[in-house]
Tab-separated table of N, CA, C and O in Angstrom:
chain	number	residue	atom	x	y	z
A	17	MET	N	14.946	22.224	-11.766
A	17	MET	CA	13.551	21.995	-12.090
A	17	MET	C	13.318	20.548	-12.530
A	17	MET	O	12.356	19.937	-12.149
A	18	ALA	N	14.232	19.993	-13.325
A	18	ALA	CA	14.070	18.613	-13.789
A	18	ALA	C	14.118	17.631	-12.630
A	18	ALA	O	13.400	16.638	-12.623
A	19	LEU	N	14.972	17.906	-11.613
A	19	LEU	CA	15.029	17.022	-10.453
A	19	LEU	C	13.729	17.043	-9.665
A	19	LEU	O	13.286	16.021	-9.169
A	20	VAL	N	13.113	18.200	-9.550
A	20	VAL	CA	11.832	18.309	-8.856
A	20	VAL	C	10.776	17.510	-9.604
A	20	VAL	O	10.009	16.751	-9.004
A	21	ALA	N	10.749	17.631	-10.909
A	21	ALA	CA	9.777	16.880	-11.717
A	21	ALA	C	10.034	15.387	-11.597
A	21	ALA	O	9.100	14.593	-11.467
A	22	ALA	N	11.294	14.964	-11.621
A	22	ALA	CA	11.624	13.542	-11.496
A	22	ALA	C	11.202	13.012	-10.131
A	22	ALA	O	10.657	11.914	-10.025
A	23	ALA	N	11.424	13.778	-9.076
A	23	ALA	CA	11.019	13.358	-7.737
A	23	ALA	C	9.501	13.219	-7.646
A	23	ALA	O	8.994	12.278	-7.050
A	24	ALA	N	8.776	14.140	-8.258
A	24	ALA	CA	7.314	14.065	-8.248
A	24	ALA	C	6.824	12.814	-8.967
A	24	ALA	O	5.853	12.188	-8.552
A	25	ILE	N	7.495	12.437	-10.034
A	25	ILE	CA	7.103	11.242	-10.768
A	25	ILE	C	7.375	9.988	-9.940
A	25	ILE	O	6.632	9.024	-9.999
A	26	LEU	N	8.404	9.997	-9.123
A	26	LEU	CA	8.709	8.834	-8.291
A	26	LEU	C	7.827	8.730	-7.055
A	26	LEU	O	7.585	7.638	-6.571
A	27	THR	N	7.349	9.846	-6.550
A	27	THR	CA	6.544	9.791	-5.332
A	27	THR	C	5.048	9.891	-5.603
A	27	THR	O	4.259	9.304	-4.884
A	28	GLY	N	4.686	10.622	-6.622
A	28	GLY	CA	3.272	10.762	-6.957
A	28	GLY	C	2.518	11.678	-6.015
A	28	GLY	O	3.071	12.191	-5.048
A	29	PRO	N	1.242	11.866	-6.302
A	29	PRO	CA	0.407	12.728	-5.472
A	29	PRO	C	-0.005	12.011	-4.185
A	29	PRO	O	0.164	10.811	-4.046
A	30	THR	N	-0.551	12.761	-3.280
A	30	THR	CA	-1.108	12.175	-2.071
A	30	THR	C	-2.248	11.248	-2.465
A	30	THR	O	-3.072	11.596	-3.310
A	31	TYR	N	-2.274	10.063	-1.889
A	31	TYR	CA	-3.359	9.118	-2.163
A	31	TYR	C	-4.489	9.400	-1.178
A	31	TYR	O	-4.259	9.454	0.032
A	32	VAL	N	-5.697	9.580	-1.680
A	32	VAL	CA	-6.839	9.900	-0.826
A	32	VAL	C	-7.570	8.611	-0.454
A	32	VAL	O	-8.146	7.936	-1.309
A	33	VAL	N	-7.523	8.274	0.828
A	33	VAL	CA	-8.205	7.099	1.349
A	33	VAL	C	-9.688	7.440	1.492
A	33	VAL	O	-10.025	8.512	2.007
A	34	PRO	N	-10.583	6.545	1.042
A	34	PRO	CA	-12.012	6.811	1.245
A	34	PRO	C	-12.300	7.069	2.730
A	34	PRO	O	-11.760	6.367	3.607
A	35	GLN	N	-13.089	8.073	3.003
A	35	GLN	CA	-13.329	8.513	4.380
A	35	GLN	C	-13.779	7.371	5.294
A	35	GLN	O	-13.340	7.279	6.434
A	36	ASP	N	-14.613	6.482	4.797
A	36	ASP	CA	-15.108	5.398	5.645
A	36	ASP	C	-14.079	4.283	5.855
A	36	ASP	O	-14.339	3.324	6.583
A	37	GLN	N	-12.892	4.425	5.255
A	37	GLN	CA	-11.847	3.419	5.443
A	37	GLN	C	-10.610	3.966	6.149
A	37	GLN	O	-9.684	3.218	6.447
A	38	VAL	N	-10.608	5.236	6.469
A	38	VAL	CA	-9.446	5.868	7.099
A	38	VAL	C	-9.086	5.173	8.408
A	38	VAL	O	-7.922	4.813	8.632
A	39	ARG	N	-10.055	4.961	9.282
A	39	ARG	CA	-9.765	4.349	10.587
A	39	ARG	C	-9.226	2.933	10.424
A	39	ARG	O	-8.327	2.525	11.148
A	40	TYR	N	-9.763	2.179	9.487
A	40	TYR	CA	-9.275	0.818	9.245
A	40	TYR	C	-7.828	0.843	8.748
A	40	TYR	O	-6.982	0.087	9.236
A	41	VAL	N	-7.536	1.698	7.782
A	41	VAL	CA	-6.180	1.808	7.245
A	41	VAL	C	-5.212	2.208	8.359
A	41	VAL	O	-4.117	1.634	8.481
A	42	GLU	N	-5.591	3.156	9.191
A	42	GLU	CA	-4.743	3.569	10.313
A	42	GLU	C	-4.537	2.414	11.295
A	42	GLU	O	-3.425	2.204	11.796
A	43	CYS	N	-5.589	1.643	11.575
A	43	CYS	CA	-5.499	0.507	12.484
A	43	CYS	C	-4.531	-0.542	11.947
A	43	CYS	O	-3.667	-1.039	12.675
A	44	VAL	N	-4.666	-0.874	10.660
A	44	VAL	CA	-3.783	-1.873	10.057
A	44	VAL	C	-2.336	-1.388	10.079
A	44	VAL	O	-1.424	-2.153	10.417
A	45	ALA	N	-2.110	-0.134	9.765
A	45	ALA	CA	-0.745	0.409	9.778
A	45	ALA	C	-0.143	0.318	11.182
A	45	ALA	O	1.012	-0.091	11.346
A	46	GLU	N	-0.921	0.671	12.183
A	46	GLU	CA	-0.434	0.606	13.563
A	46	GLU	C	-0.179	-0.847	13.975
A	46	GLU	O	0.845	-1.162	14.572
A	47	ARG	N	-1.100	-1.725	13.625
A	47	ARG	CA	-0.967	-3.142	13.980
A	47	ARG	C	0.252	-3.785	13.320
A	47	ARG	O	0.999	-4.535	13.932
A	48	GLU	N	0.439	-3.526	12.035
A	48	GLU	CA	1.469	-4.218	11.268
A	48	GLU	C	2.875	-3.666	11.473
A	48	GLU	O	3.842	-4.421	11.397
A	49	SER	N	2.993	-2.352	11.700
A	49	SER	CA	4.338	-1.766	11.718
A	49	SER	C	4.493	-0.586	12.664
A	49	SER	O	5.497	0.118	12.595
A	50	HIS	N	3.502	-0.359	13.524
A	50	HIS	CA	3.488	0.859	14.342
A	50	HIS	C	3.552	2.084	13.430
A	50	HIS	O	4.203	3.071	13.730
A	51	SER	N	2.908	1.958	12.259
A	51	SER	CA	2.792	3.027	11.248
A	51	SER	C	4.133	3.461	10.660
A	51	SER	O	4.285	4.592	10.206
A	52	ASN	N	5.084	2.538	10.624
A	52	ASN	CA	6.415	2.834	10.104
A	52	ASN	C	6.553	2.331	8.664
A	52	ASN	O	6.637	1.125	8.440
A	53	PRO	N	6.605	3.230	7.679
A	53	PRO	CA	6.721	2.789	6.284
A	53	PRO	C	8.038	2.083	5.981
A	53	PRO	O	8.147	1.357	4.999
A	54	LYS	N	9.043	2.250	6.814
A	54	LYS	CA	10.350	1.624	6.577
A	54	LYS	C	10.494	0.273	7.291
A	54	LYS	O	11.549	-0.350	7.269
A	55	SER	N	9.421	-0.210	7.877
A	55	SER	CA	9.449	-1.444	8.642
A	55	SER	C	9.808	-2.654	7.767
A	55	SER	O	9.355	-2.774	6.633
A	56	THR	N	10.643	-3.525	8.320
A	56	THR	CA	10.998	-4.764	7.625
A	56	THR	C	10.919	-5.923	8.604
A	56	THR	O	11.188	-5.772	9.798
A	57	ASN	N	10.541	-7.075	8.078
A	57	ASN	CA	10.578	-8.308	8.848
A	57	ASN	C	11.213	-9.342	7.933
A	57	ASN	O	10.526	-10.097	7.251
A	58	ARG	N	12.499	-9.326	7.881
A	58	ARG	CA	13.226	-10.220	6.973
A	58	ARG	C	13.035	-11.683	7.355
A	58	ARG	O	13.169	-12.558	6.514
A	59	ALA	N	12.703	-11.971	8.607
A	59	ALA	CA	12.499	-13.356	9.034
A	59	ALA	C	11.333	-14.004	8.285
A	59	ALA	O	11.383	-15.181	7.954
A	60	ASN	N	10.283	-13.220	8.024
A	60	ASN	CA	9.137	-13.793	7.314
A	60	ASN	C	8.893	-13.160	5.950
A	60	ASN	O	7.952	-13.531	5.250
A	61	GLY	N	9.724	-12.198	5.540
A	61	GLY	CA	9.622	-11.620	4.206
A	61	GLY	C	8.502	-10.614	4.021
A	61	GLY	O	7.953	-10.500	2.929
A	62	TYR	N	8.167	-9.849	5.065
A	62	TYR	CA	7.126	-8.824	4.968
A	62	TYR	C	7.762	-7.452	5.155
A	62	TYR	O	8.651	-7.282	5.988
A	63	PHE	N	7.262	-6.488	4.370
A	63	PHE	CA	7.902	-5.182	4.322
A	63	PHE	C	6.884	-4.051	4.319
A	63	PHE	O	5.776	-4.192	3.834
A	64	GLY	N	7.316	-2.902	4.815
A	64	GLY	CA	6.539	-1.673	4.723
A	64	GLY	C	5.517	-1.504	5.824
A	64	GLY	O	5.382	-2.322	6.736
A	65	MET	N	4.802	-0.426	5.710
A	65	MET	CA	3.831	-0.031	6.717
A	65	MET	C	2.716	-1.057	6.901
A	65	MET	O	2.206	-1.238	8.000
A	66	PHE	N	2.359	-1.758	5.822
A	66	PHE	CA	1.260	-2.713	5.885
A	66	PHE	C	1.737	-4.157	5.773
A	66	PHE	O	0.937	-5.072	5.638
A	67	GLN	N	3.059	-4.363	5.810
A	67	GLN	CA	3.683	-5.676	5.806
A	67	GLN	C	3.230	-6.541	4.621
A	67	GLN	O	2.627	-7.597	4.780
A	68	PHE	N	3.561	-6.081	3.439
A	68	PHE	CA	3.312	-6.828	2.207
A	68	PHE	C	4.467	-7.794	1.972
A	68	PHE	O	5.628	-7.441	2.179
A	69	ASN	N	4.167	-9.001	1.488
A	69	ASN	CA	5.238	-9.879	1.021
A	69	ASN	C	5.469	-9.583	-0.466
A	69	ASN	O	4.761	-8.763	-1.061
A	70	ASP	N	6.449	-10.242	-1.066
A	70	ASP	CA	6.781	-9.947	-2.467
A	70	ASP	C	5.614	-10.219	-3.410
A	70	ASP	O	5.353	-9.437	-4.328
A	71	ALA	N	4.908	-11.326	-3.208
A	71	ALA	CA	3.800	-11.674	-4.104
A	71	ALA	C	2.673	-10.641	-4.021
A	71	ALA	O	2.129	-10.225	-5.048
A	72	LEU	N	2.325	-10.220	-2.800
A	72	LEU	CA	1.257	-9.225	-2.658
A	72	LEU	C	1.709	-7.872	-3.194
A	72	LEU	O	0.915	-7.146	-3.799
A	73	THR	N	2.974	-7.545	-3.021
A	73	THR	CA	3.509	-6.306	-3.583
A	73	THR	C	3.372	-6.326	-5.104
A	73	THR	O	2.911	-5.348	-5.706
A	74	ASP	N	3.758	-7.427	-5.720
A	74	ASP	CA	3.636	-7.543	-7.180
A	74	ASP	C	2.191	-7.366	-7.616
A	74	ASP	O	1.892	-6.613	-8.547
A	75	GLY	N	1.268	-8.055	-6.945
A	75	GLY	CA	-0.150	-7.931	-7.283
A	75	GLY	C	-0.668	-6.522	-7.093
A	75	GLY	O	-1.449	-6.011	-7.897
A	76	ALA	N	-0.224	-5.881	-6.024
A	76	ALA	CA	-0.689	-4.516	-5.737
A	76	ALA	C	-0.321	-3.546	-6.846
A	76	ALA	O	-1.082	-2.634	-7.160
A	77	THR	N	0.835	-3.750	-7.479
A	77	THR	CA	1.224	-2.828	-8.553
A	77	THR	C	0.240	-2.900	-9.715
A	77	THR	O	0.023	-1.909	-10.408
A	78	TRP	N	-0.344	-4.074	-9.934
A	78	TRP	CA	-1.371	-4.195	-10.984
A	78	TRP	C	-2.694	-3.599	-10.500
A	78	TRP	O	-3.418	-2.972	-11.276
A	79	MET	N	-3.009	-3.783	-9.223
A	79	MET	CA	-4.248	-3.223	-8.673
A	79	MET	C	-4.211	-1.700	-8.643
A	79	MET	O	-5.242	-1.049	-8.731
A	80	MET	N	-3.015	-1.119	-8.539
A	80	MET	CA	-2.836	0.334	-8.492
A	80	MET	C	-2.816	0.979	-9.874
A	80	MET	O	-2.783	2.198	-9.987
A	81	LEU	N	-2.808	0.186	-10.912
A	81	LEU	CA	-2.556	0.701	-12.258
A	81	LEU	C	-3.522	1.810	-12.680
A	81	LEU	O	-3.094	2.811	-13.245
A	82	ASP	N	-4.814	1.655	-12.406
A	82	ASP	CA	-5.758	2.717	-12.788
A	82	ASP	C	-5.401	4.037	-12.108
A	82	ASP	O	-5.473	5.098	-12.730
A	83	TRP	N	-5.010	3.979	-10.836
A	83	TRP	CA	-4.606	5.199	-10.127
A	83	TRP	C	-3.311	5.741	-10.711
A	83	TRP	O	-3.185	6.949	-10.938
A	84	LEU	N	-2.335	4.867	-10.971
A	84	LEU	CA	-1.073	5.324	-11.555
A	84	LEU	C	-1.303	6.033	-12.887
A	84	LEU	O	-0.641	7.020	-13.194
A	85	LYS	N	-2.250	5.542	-13.672
A	85	LYS	CA	-2.550	6.146	-14.978
A	85	LYS	C	-3.060	7.577	-14.858
A	85	LYS	O	-2.964	8.342	-15.809
A	86	THR	N	-3.580	7.944	-13.684
A	86	THR	CA	-4.118	9.301	-13.520
A	86	THR	C	-3.030	10.348	-13.337
A	86	THR	O	-3.320	11.539	-13.450
A	87	TRP	N	-1.785	9.934	-13.062
A	87	TRP	CA	-0.750	10.933	-12.816
A	87	TRP	C	0.630	10.590	-13.368
A	87	TRP	O	1.437	11.488	-13.558
A	88	HIS	N	0.920	9.335	-13.604
A	88	HIS	CA	2.273	9.000	-14.064
A	88	HIS	C	2.313	8.937	-15.589
A	88	HIS	O	1.438	8.324	-16.206
A	89	PRO	N	3.323	9.535	-16.236
A	89	PRO	CA	3.388	9.529	-17.701
A	89	PRO	C	3.654	8.126	-18.297
A	89	PRO	O	3.291	7.875	-19.440
A	90	LYS	N	4.249	7.219	-17.511
A	90	LYS	CA	4.528	5.851	-17.983
A	90	LYS	C	4.132	4.859	-16.890
A	90	LYS	O	4.982	4.239	-16.241
A	91	PRO	N	2.818	4.690	-16.659
A	91	PRO	CA	2.363	3.888	-15.523
A	91	PRO	C	2.804	2.422	-15.560
A	91	PRO	O	3.137	1.868	-14.511
A	92	LEU	N	2.814	1.791	-16.719
A	92	LEU	CA	3.245	0.392	-16.789
A	92	LEU	C	4.717	0.236	-16.432
A	92	LEU	O	5.104	-0.674	-15.696
A	93	LYS	N	5.526	1.132	-16.930
A	93	LYS	CA	6.961	1.102	-16.635
A	93	LYS	C	7.207	1.394	-15.154
A	93	LYS	O	8.057	0.765	-14.518
A	94	PHE	N	6.460	2.337	-14.606
A	94	PHE	CA	6.600	2.671	-13.193
A	94	PHE	C	6.154	1.502	-12.317
A	94	PHE	O	6.814	1.180	-11.317
A	95	ALA	N	5.061	0.844	-12.669
A	95	ALA	CA	4.601	-0.334	-11.913
A	95	ALA	C	5.669	-1.428	-11.949
A	95	ALA	O	5.931	-2.085	-10.939
A	96	ALA	N	6.294	-1.628	-13.097
A	96	ALA	CA	7.377	-2.616	-13.209
A	96	ALA	C	8.542	-2.223	-12.299
A	96	ALA	O	9.142	-3.084	-11.636
A	97	TYR	N	8.861	-0.955	-12.261
A	97	TYR	CA	9.922	-0.478	-11.368
A	97	TYR	C	9.559	-0.781	-9.908
A	97	TYR	O	10.392	-1.283	-9.146
A	98	LEU	N	8.320	-0.491	-9.515
A	98	LEU	CA	7.900	-0.742	-8.137
A	98	LEU	C	8.032	-2.226	-7.778
A	98	LEU	O	8.400	-2.563	-6.651
A	99	ARG	N	7.754	-3.110	-8.731
A	99	ARG	CA	7.893	-4.547	-8.472
A	99	ARG	C	9.341	-4.935	-8.185
A	99	ARG	O	9.590	-5.958	-7.553
A	100	SER	N	10.280	-4.131	-8.617
A	100	SER	CA	11.694	-4.447	-8.417
A	100	SER	C	12.237	-3.900	-7.089
A	100	SER	O	13.404	-4.118	-6.769
A	101	VAL	N	11.401	-3.222	-6.335
A	101	VAL	CA	11.828	-2.558	-5.101
A	101	VAL	C	11.005	-3.091	-3.927
A	101	VAL	O	9.773	-3.146	-4.029
A	102	GLU	N	11.665	-3.478	-2.841
A	102	GLU	CA	10.917	-3.910	-1.654
A	102	GLU	C	10.065	-2.749	-1.154
A	102	GLU	O	10.477	-1.588	-1.202
A	103	MET	N	8.866	-3.072	-0.670
A	103	MET	CA	7.907	-2.025	-0.352
A	103	MET	C	8.390	-1.036	0.703
A	103	MET	O	8.013	0.138	0.652
A	104	HIS	N	9.225	-1.443	1.628
A	104	HIS	CA	9.676	-0.497	2.654
A	104	HIS	C	10.552	0.614	2.071
A	104	HIS	O	10.833	1.595	2.750
A	105	LYS	N	10.920	0.492	0.799
A	105	LYS	CA	11.676	1.543	0.118
A	105	LYS	C	10.766	2.447	-0.718
A	105	LYS	O	11.230	3.392	-1.335
A	106	TRP	N	9.472	2.131	-0.753
A	106	TRP	CA	8.509	2.978	-1.473
A	106	TRP	C	8.159	4.185	-0.603
A	106	TRP	O	8.130	4.100	0.622
A	107	PRO	N	7.787	5.311	-1.232
A	107	PRO	CA	7.253	6.441	-0.456
A	107	PRO	C	5.960	6.018	0.257
A	107	PRO	O	5.214	5.144	-0.218
A	108	LYS	N	5.713	6.644	1.382
A	108	LYS	CA	4.543	6.313	2.207
A	108	LYS	C	3.237	6.367	1.409
A	108	LYS	O	2.391	5.481	1.537
A	109	ASN	N	3.050	7.398	0.602
A	109	ASN	CA	1.782	7.527	-0.124
A	109	ASN	C	1.572	6.371	-1.109
A	109	ASN	O	0.443	5.946	-1.334
A	110	LEU	N	2.644	5.839	-1.677
A	110	LEU	CA	2.499	4.697	-2.584
A	110	LEU	C	2.162	3.435	-1.801
A	110	LEU	O	1.411	2.577	-2.290
A	111	GLN	N	2.682	3.307	-0.583
A	111	GLN	CA	2.310	2.170	0.254
A	111	GLN	C	0.833	2.244	0.636
A	111	GLN	O	0.125	1.228	0.630
A	112	ILE	N	0.364	3.433	0.946
A	112	ILE	CA	-1.057	3.612	1.268
A	112	ILE	C	-1.908	3.271	0.054
A	112	ILE	O	-2.919	2.568	0.169
A	113	ALA	N	-1.501	3.735	-1.117
A	113	ALA	CA	-2.244	3.414	-2.341
A	113	ALA	C	-2.295	1.906	-2.571
A	113	ALA	O	-3.353	1.354	-2.901
A	114	ALA	N	-1.169	1.228	-2.383
A	114	ALA	CA	-1.127	-0.227	-2.570
A	114	ALA	C	-2.076	-0.919	-1.602
A	114	ALA	O	-2.809	-1.844	-1.988
A	115	MET	N	-2.100	-0.474	-0.355
A	115	MET	CA	-2.965	-1.102	0.636
A	115	MET	C	-4.434	-0.904	0.281
A	115	MET	O	-5.219	-1.842	0.255
A	116	VAL	N	-4.820	0.332	0.002
A	116	VAL	CA	-6.239	0.625	-0.249
A	116	VAL	C	-6.703	0.003	-1.571
A	116	VAL	O	-7.818	-0.528	-1.659
A	117	GLU	N	-5.860	0.036	-2.586
A	117	GLU	CA	-6.240	-0.592	-3.854
A	117	GLU	C	-6.365	-2.109	-3.694
A	117	GLU	O	-7.243	-2.734	-4.286
A	118	THR	N	-5.523	-2.719	-2.875
A	118	THR	CA	-5.635	-4.149	-2.576
A	118	THR	C	-6.886	-4.413	-1.751
A	118	THR	O	-7.620	-5.372	-2.004
A	119	LEU	N	-7.148	-3.575	-0.781
A	119	LEU	CA	-8.327	-3.702	0.067
A	119	LEU	C	-9.620	-3.685	-0.736
A	119	LEU	O	-10.571	-4.417	-0.430
A	120	ASN	N	-9.661	-2.894	-1.808
A	120	ASN	CA	-10.904	-2.689	-2.563
A	120	ASN	C	-10.870	-3.224	-3.987
A	120	ASN	O	-11.757	-2.911	-4.787
A	121	HIS	N	-9.905	-4.042	-4.312
A	121	HIS	CA	-9.700	-4.454	-5.705
A	121	HIS	C	-10.924	-5.095	-6.348
A	121	HIS	O	-11.250	-4.798	-7.491
A	122	ARG	N	-11.592	-5.968	-5.685
A	122	ARG	CA	-12.764	-6.654	-6.275
A	122	ARG	C	-14.069	-6.178	-5.654
A	122	ARG	O	-15.046	-6.903	-5.646
A	123	GLY	N	-14.042	-4.966	-5.140
A	123	GLY	CA	-15.194	-4.389	-4.464
A	123	GLY	C	-14.769	-3.957	-3.068
A	123	GLY	O	-13.775	-4.447	-2.529
A	124	LYS	N	-15.529	-3.058	-2.500
A	124	LYS	CA	-15.183	-2.483	-1.206
A	124	LYS	C	-14.975	-3.558	-0.143
A	124	LYS	O	-15.818	-4.437	0.010
A	125	TRP	N	-13.853	-3.480	0.531
A	125	TRP	CA	-13.446	-4.343	1.645
A	125	TRP	C	-13.080	-5.772	1.234
A	125	TRP	O	-12.768	-6.594	2.090
A	126	THR	N	-13.106	-6.119	-0.042
A	126	THR	CA	-12.890	-7.517	-0.455
A	126	THR	C	-11.478	-8.029	-0.177
A	126	THR	O	-11.281	-9.246	-0.100
A	127	GLY	N	-10.521	-7.158	-0.004
A	127	GLY	CA	-9.159	-7.595	0.280
A	127	GLY	C	-8.799	-7.573	1.752
A	127	GLY	O	-7.641	-7.798	2.117
A	128	ALA	N	-9.775	-7.344	2.624
A	128	ALA	CA	-9.493	-7.247	4.063
A	128	ALA	C	-8.902	-8.536	4.619
A	128	ALA	O	-8.184	-8.508	5.626
A	129	HIS	N	-9.139	-9.654	3.969
A	129	HIS	CA	-8.600	-10.930	4.459
A	129	HIS	C	-7.069	-10.924	4.513
A	129	HIS	O	-6.476	-11.697	5.277
A	130	HIS	N	-6.442	-10.059	3.750
A	130	HIS	CA	-4.981	-9.982	3.784
A	130	HIS	C	-4.461	-9.519	5.149
A	130	HIS	O	-3.309	-9.779	5.482
A	131	TRP	N	-5.291	-8.840	5.913
A	131	TRP	CA	-4.874	-8.319	7.212
A	131	TRP	C	-5.728	-8.878	8.350
A	131	TRP	O	-5.825	-8.284	9.415
A	132	ALA	N	-6.333	-10.041	8.156
A	132	ALA	CA	-7.177	-10.673	9.173
A	132	ALA	C	-6.314	-11.472	10.145
A	132	ALA	O	-5.198	-11.872	9.830
A	133	GLY	N	-6.850	-11.719	11.307
A	133	GLY	CA	-6.165	-12.566	12.283
A	133	GLY	C	-5.160	-11.807	13.111
A	133	GLY	O	-5.103	-10.587	13.101
A	134	GLY	N	-4.369	-12.564	13.847
A	134	GLY	CA	-3.369	-11.953	14.707
A	134	GLY	C	-3.905	-11.671	16.088
A	134	GLY	O	-5.059	-11.938	16.396
A	135	ARG	N	-3.045	-11.113	16.906
A	135	ARG	CA	-3.432	-10.877	18.294
A	135	ARG	C	-4.356	-9.679	18.466
A	135	ARG	O	-5.013	-9.535	19.485
A	136	TRP	N	-4.356	-8.809	17.449
A	136	TRP	CA	-5.263	-7.661	17.518
A	136	TRP	C	-5.826	-7.477	16.133
A	136	TRP	O	-5.110	-7.491	15.157
A	137	THR	N	-7.130	-7.375	16.078
A	137	THR	CA	-7.841	-7.375	14.801
A	137	THR	C	-8.331	-5.985	14.434
A	137	THR	O	-8.861	-5.275	15.265
A	138	CYS	N	-8.163	-5.640	13.183
A	138	CYS	CA	-8.760	-4.436	12.626
A	138	CYS	C	-9.953	-4.907	11.813
A	138	CYS	O	-9.810	-5.723	10.913
A	139	THR	N	-11.114	-4.401	12.149
A	139	THR	CA	-12.348	-4.830	11.505
A	139	THR	C	-12.795	-3.788	10.496
A	139	THR	O	-12.857	-2.607	10.831
A	140	PRO	N	-13.079	-4.210	9.266
A	140	PRO	CA	-13.580	-3.238	8.280
A	140	PRO	C	-14.747	-2.441	8.846
A	140	PRO	O	-15.684	-3.005	9.418
A	141	GLY	N	-14.645	-1.134	8.716
A	141	GLY	CA	-15.693	-0.253	9.216
A	141	GLY	C	-15.475	0.190	10.655
A	141	GLY	O	-16.189	1.004	11.170
A	142	LYS	N	-14.450	-0.401	11.322
A	142	LYS	CA	-14.155	-0.059	12.714
A	142	LYS	C	-12.650	0.119	12.853
A	142	LYS	O	-11.884	-0.401	12.072
A	143	ALA	N	-12.232	0.779	13.923
A	143	ALA	CA	-10.802	0.980	14.157
A	143	ALA	C	-10.127	-0.310	14.618
A	143	ALA	O	-9.113	-0.705	14.129
A	144	SER	N	-10.675	-0.974	15.603
A	144	SER	CA	-10.112	-2.229	16.087
A	144	SER	C	-11.111	-2.955	16.947
A	144	SER	O	-12.085	-2.377	17.408
A	145	GLN	N	-10.886	-4.226	17.146
A	145	GLN	CA	-11.740	-5.078	17.971
A	145	GLN	C	-10.872	-5.706	19.028
A	145	GLN	O	-9.770	-6.091	18.768
């Protein structure tokens, strides 16, 4: 029973993406990693399903803090732990939480610039352009 509880604390609940952002989140995941949470690009230092670098990963742990407080008994300690782990080693739901919390940190869609550009564009409010 204790192992089950410990695993739940490490993975957390399912993160609910706002309905009007689901297609965008799916587009970015497909564009960045073919939706693979274990994706790594050691050549440029980007990791996970949404290809976060270390600095953005660190920032995301602070942006996720309000959500972490809703379910984790020690959210600050857990956020510090997440900063010590490359994102491709995080559970998928935590990567989704990091992406959406970064996307909306200063208001809806304000973080979309983190995933702008490239050969195929995901446009806020649309699946792809």
